[in-house]
Coordinates of C-alpha atoms and ligand atoms in Angstrom, one line a residue:
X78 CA 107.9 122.3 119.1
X79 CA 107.2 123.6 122.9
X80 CA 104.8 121.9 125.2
X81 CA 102.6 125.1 125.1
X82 CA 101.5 123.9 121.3
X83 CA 101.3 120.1 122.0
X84 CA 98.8 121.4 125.1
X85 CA 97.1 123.6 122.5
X86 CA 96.7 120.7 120.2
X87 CA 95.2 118.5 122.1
X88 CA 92.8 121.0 123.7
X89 CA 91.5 121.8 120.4
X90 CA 91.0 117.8 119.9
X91 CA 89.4 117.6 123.5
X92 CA 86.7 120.5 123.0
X93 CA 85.9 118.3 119.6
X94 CA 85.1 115.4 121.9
X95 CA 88.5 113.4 122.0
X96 CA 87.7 112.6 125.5
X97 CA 90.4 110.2 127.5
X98 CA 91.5 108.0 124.6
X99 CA 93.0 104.8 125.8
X100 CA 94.9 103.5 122.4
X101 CA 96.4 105.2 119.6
X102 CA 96.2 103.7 116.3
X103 CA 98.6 104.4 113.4
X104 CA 97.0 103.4 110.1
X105 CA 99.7 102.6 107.1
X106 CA 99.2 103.0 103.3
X107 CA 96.4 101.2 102.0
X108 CA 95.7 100.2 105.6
X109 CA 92.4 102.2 106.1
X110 CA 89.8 99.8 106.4
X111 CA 90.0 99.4 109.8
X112 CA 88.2 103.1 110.1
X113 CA 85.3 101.5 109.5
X114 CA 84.8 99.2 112.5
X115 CA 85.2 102.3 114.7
X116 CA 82.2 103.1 116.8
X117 CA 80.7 106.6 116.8
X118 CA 83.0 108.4 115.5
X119 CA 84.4 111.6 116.0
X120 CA 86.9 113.2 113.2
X121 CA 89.4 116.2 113.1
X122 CA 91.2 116.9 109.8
X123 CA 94.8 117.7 110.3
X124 CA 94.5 121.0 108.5
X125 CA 92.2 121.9 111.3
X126 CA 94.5 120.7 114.4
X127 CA 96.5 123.5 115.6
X128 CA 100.3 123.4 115.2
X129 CA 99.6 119.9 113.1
X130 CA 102.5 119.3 110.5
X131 CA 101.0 121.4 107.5
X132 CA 99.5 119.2 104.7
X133 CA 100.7 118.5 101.7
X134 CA 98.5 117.7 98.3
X135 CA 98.9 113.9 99.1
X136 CA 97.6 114.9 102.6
X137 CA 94.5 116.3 102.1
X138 CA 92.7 113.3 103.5
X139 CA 94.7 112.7 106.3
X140 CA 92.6 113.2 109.6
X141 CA 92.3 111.8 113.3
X142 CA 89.2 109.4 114.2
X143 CA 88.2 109.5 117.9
X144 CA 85.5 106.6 118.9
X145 CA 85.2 102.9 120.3
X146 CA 86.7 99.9 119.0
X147 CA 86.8 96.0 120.8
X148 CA 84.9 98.2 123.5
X149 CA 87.3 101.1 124.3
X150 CA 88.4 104.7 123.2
X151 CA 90.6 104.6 120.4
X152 CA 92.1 107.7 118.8
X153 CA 93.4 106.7 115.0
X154 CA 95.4 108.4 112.9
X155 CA 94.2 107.6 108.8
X156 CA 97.4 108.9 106.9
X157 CA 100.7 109.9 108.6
X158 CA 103.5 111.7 108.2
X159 CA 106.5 110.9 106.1
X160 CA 110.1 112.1 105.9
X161 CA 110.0 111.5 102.2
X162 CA 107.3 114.1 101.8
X163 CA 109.7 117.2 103.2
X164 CA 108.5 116.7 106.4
X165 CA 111.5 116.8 109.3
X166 CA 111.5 113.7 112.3
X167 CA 110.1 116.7 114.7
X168 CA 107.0 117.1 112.2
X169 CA 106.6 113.4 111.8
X170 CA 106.1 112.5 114.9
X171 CA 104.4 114.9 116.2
X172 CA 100.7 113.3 116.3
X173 CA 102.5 110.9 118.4
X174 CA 103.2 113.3 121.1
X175 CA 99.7 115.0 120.7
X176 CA 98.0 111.4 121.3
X177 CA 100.0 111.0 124.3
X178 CA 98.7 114.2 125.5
X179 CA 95.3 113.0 125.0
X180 CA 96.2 110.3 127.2
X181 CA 96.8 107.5 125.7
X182 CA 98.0 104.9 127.5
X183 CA 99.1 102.1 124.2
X184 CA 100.2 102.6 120.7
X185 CA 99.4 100.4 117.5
X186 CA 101.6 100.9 114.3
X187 CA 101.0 99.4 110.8
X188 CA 102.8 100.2 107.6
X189 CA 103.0 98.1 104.2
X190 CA 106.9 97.1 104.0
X191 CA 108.9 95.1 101.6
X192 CA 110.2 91.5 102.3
X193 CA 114.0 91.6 103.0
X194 CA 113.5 88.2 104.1
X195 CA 112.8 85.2 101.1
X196 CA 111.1 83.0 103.3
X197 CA 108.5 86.1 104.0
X198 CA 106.0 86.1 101.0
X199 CA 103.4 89.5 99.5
X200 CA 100.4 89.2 102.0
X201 CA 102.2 87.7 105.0
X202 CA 102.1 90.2 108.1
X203 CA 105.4 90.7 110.1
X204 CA 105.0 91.3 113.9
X205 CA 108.2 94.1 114.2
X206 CA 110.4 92.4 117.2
X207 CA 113.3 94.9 116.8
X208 CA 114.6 97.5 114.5
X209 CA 117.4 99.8 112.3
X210 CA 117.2 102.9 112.0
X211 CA 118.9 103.9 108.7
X212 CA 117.1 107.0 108.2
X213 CA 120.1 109.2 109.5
X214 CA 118.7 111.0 111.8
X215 CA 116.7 111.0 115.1
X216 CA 113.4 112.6 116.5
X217 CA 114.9 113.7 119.8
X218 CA 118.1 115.6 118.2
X219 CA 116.2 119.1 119.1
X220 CA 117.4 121.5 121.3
X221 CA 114.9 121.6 124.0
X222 CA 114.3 117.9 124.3
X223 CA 114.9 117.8 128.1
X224 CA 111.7 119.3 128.5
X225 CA 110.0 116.3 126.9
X226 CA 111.7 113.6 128.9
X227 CA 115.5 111.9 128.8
X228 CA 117.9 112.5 125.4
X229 CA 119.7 109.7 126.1
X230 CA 116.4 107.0 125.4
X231 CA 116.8 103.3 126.1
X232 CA 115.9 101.1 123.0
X233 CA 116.9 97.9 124.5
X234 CA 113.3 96.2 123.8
X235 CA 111.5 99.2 122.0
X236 CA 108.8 96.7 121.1
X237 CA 106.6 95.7 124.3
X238 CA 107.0 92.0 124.8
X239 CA 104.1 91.8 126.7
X240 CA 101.6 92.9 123.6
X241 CA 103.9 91.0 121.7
X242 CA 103.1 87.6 123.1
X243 CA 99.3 88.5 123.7
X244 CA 99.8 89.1 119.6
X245 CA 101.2 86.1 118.5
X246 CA 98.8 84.2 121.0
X247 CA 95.8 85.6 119.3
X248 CA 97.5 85.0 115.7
X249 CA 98.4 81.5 116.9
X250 CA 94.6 81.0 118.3
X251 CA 92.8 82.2 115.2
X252 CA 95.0 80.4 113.0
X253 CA 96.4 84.1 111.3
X254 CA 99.7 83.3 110.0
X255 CA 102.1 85.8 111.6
X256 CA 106.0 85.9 111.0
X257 CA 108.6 87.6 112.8
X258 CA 111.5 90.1 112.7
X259 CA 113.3 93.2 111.8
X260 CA 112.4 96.6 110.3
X261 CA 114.6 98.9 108.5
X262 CA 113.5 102.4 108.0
X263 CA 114.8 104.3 105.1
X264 CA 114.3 107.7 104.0
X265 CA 112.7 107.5 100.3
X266 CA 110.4 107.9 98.4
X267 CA 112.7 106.0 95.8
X268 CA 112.7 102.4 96.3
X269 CA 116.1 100.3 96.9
X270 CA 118.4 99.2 94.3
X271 CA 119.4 95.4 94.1
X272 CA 122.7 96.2 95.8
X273 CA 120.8 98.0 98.6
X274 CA 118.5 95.1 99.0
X275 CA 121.1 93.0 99.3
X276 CA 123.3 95.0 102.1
X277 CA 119.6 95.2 104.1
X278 CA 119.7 91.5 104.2
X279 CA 123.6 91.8 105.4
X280 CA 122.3 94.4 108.1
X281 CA 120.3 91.8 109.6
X282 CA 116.5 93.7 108.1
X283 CA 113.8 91.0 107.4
X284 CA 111.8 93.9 105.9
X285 CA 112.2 97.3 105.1
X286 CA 109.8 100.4 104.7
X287 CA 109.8 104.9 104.6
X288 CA 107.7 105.1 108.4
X289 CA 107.2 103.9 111.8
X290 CA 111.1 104.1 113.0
X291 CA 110.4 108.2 114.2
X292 CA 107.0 107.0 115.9
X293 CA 108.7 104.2 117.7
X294 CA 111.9 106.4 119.3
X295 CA 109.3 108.6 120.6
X296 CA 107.1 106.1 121.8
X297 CA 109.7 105.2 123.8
X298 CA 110.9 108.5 124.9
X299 CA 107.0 108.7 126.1
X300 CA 107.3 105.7 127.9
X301 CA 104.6 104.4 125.9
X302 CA 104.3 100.8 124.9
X303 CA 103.7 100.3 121.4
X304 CA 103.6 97.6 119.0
X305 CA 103.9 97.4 115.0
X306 CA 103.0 95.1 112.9
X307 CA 103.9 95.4 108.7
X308 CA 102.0 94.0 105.8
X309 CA 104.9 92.9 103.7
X310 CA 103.2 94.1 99.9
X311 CA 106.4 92.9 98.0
X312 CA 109.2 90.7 97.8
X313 CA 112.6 92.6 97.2
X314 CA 114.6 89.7 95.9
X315 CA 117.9 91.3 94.5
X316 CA 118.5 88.5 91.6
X317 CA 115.2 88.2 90.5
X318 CA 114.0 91.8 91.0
X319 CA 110.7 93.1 89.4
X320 CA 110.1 96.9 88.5
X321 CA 108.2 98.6 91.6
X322 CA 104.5 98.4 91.2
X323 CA 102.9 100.6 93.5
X324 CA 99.1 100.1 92.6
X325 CA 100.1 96.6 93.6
X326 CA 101.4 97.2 97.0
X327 CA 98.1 99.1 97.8
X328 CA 96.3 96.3 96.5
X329 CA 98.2 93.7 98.3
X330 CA 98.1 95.9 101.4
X331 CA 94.3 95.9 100.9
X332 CA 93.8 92.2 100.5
X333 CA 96.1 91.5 103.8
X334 CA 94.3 94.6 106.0
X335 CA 91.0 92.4 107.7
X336 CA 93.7 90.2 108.8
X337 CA 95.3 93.2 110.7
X338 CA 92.3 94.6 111.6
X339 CA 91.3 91.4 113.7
X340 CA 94.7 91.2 114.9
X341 CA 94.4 94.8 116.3
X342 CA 90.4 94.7 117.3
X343 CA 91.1 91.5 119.2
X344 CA 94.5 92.7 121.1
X345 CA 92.5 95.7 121.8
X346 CA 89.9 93.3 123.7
X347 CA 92.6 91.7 125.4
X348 CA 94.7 94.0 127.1
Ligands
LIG74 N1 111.0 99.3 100.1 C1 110.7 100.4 100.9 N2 109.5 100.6 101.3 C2 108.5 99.8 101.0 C3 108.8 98.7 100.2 C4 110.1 98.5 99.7 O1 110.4 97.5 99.0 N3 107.6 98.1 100.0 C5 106.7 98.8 100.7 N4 107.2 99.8 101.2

């Protein structure tokens, strides 16, 4: 990666009409239904974005959606990047650094996670206070990363407290039931194993998930505030554990997305 390409990319994205987004959105799986409160619309597929990570078949859809939501410029990302797909934590998080570019000022994360916690149920969202990064690696382990910013990244309060509180305000005031805690990021694609479930709990993890980690670290190394929220799509009890169902975690994700979406629209309005 060189600055020269992240320049290129976003020029390509500005000539299509990304003008001076304010927020970027990342969308999680089955998390897509928020693309359709976005006001006119302008859309780049990532096969057409220079120097974009290239797609694979799962990919084909993915694509960036420029227009107005809660009455500002949003830039969205439908689909991301994922380490389990062969993709390396440069590649990942690379949208992240073109958004930035575009000028983006916040950033929104979703992703559909599993409940670590018991006391978290399928269908609860989890505002991500803090998190573990257990994917064994790093996004800023690249040679020239002093030309981006710092190597040595403070993640003291990765999570901005101040979009934090406006969140749980706005959960509290429209009665949205939202709980609390921390993310682990693993690699994948395969899920955990009872005895991994059980040493996430140890490790302090109130839900656990393949994403967000990577777009967080460089959030941070941006400077760029950013919140996440998961949409907890299964409950990964160790002595009571039921074969993965992953038509079911879409659906679930589904059913708990207009939740999110309000959640997001209305933050969006606030800040
Ligand atoms: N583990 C990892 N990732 C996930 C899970 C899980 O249980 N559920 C949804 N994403």
């Amino acid at each position: 990666m060189t600055k020269k390409q992240l320049e290129e990319s976003a020029a390509y994205l500005k000539s299509k009409g990304f003008e001076k987004p304010e927020i970027g959105i990342v969308l999680g799986t089955g998390l897509g239904q928020l693309v359709t409160e976005i006001k006119d619309q302008t859309v780049a597929h990532y096969h057409q974005i220079p120097y974009f990570p290239l797609a694979t078949v799962e990919f084909h859809s993915g694509k960036l959606i420029f227009g107005s939501l809660g009455g500002k410029k949003v830039v969205v990302m439908q689909g991301r990047f994922h380490l389990y797909e062969g993709y390396d934590f440069v590649d990942i998080t690379y949208p992240i650094r073109v958004m930035h570019e575009l000028g983006i000022q916040k950033l929104f994360i979703s992703n559909a996670a599993g409940a670590i916690n018991l006391d978290y149920k399928k269908g609860d969202m989890m505002l991500i206070e803090d998190h573990i990064n257990l994917q064994g690696g790093s996004p800023l382990a690249f040679k020239n990363v002093g030309e981006f910013g710092e190597r040595f990244v403070d993640m003291s309060e990765p999570y901005n407290l101040k979009m934090r509180k406006v969140i749980e305000q706005l959960a509290d005031k429209h009665n949205i039931s939202l709980k609390k805690g921390v993310y682990a990021s693993v690699v994948g694609p395969q899920l955990e194993t009872k005895a991994e479930y059980r040493m996430l709990k140890i490790l302090g993890a109130d839900a656990v998930g393949m994403s967000t980690v990577p777009e967080v670290i460089v959030a941070n190394h941006l400077k760029l505030p950013v919140v996440a929220i998961s949409v907890l799509t299964d409950e990964c009890d160790p002595d009571n554990l039921q074969p993965i169902n992953i038509e079911e975690i879409i659906k679930i994700a589904n059913q708990t997305e207009p939740k999110m979406v309000r959640l997001f629209k209305e933050l969006i309005e606030e800040i």
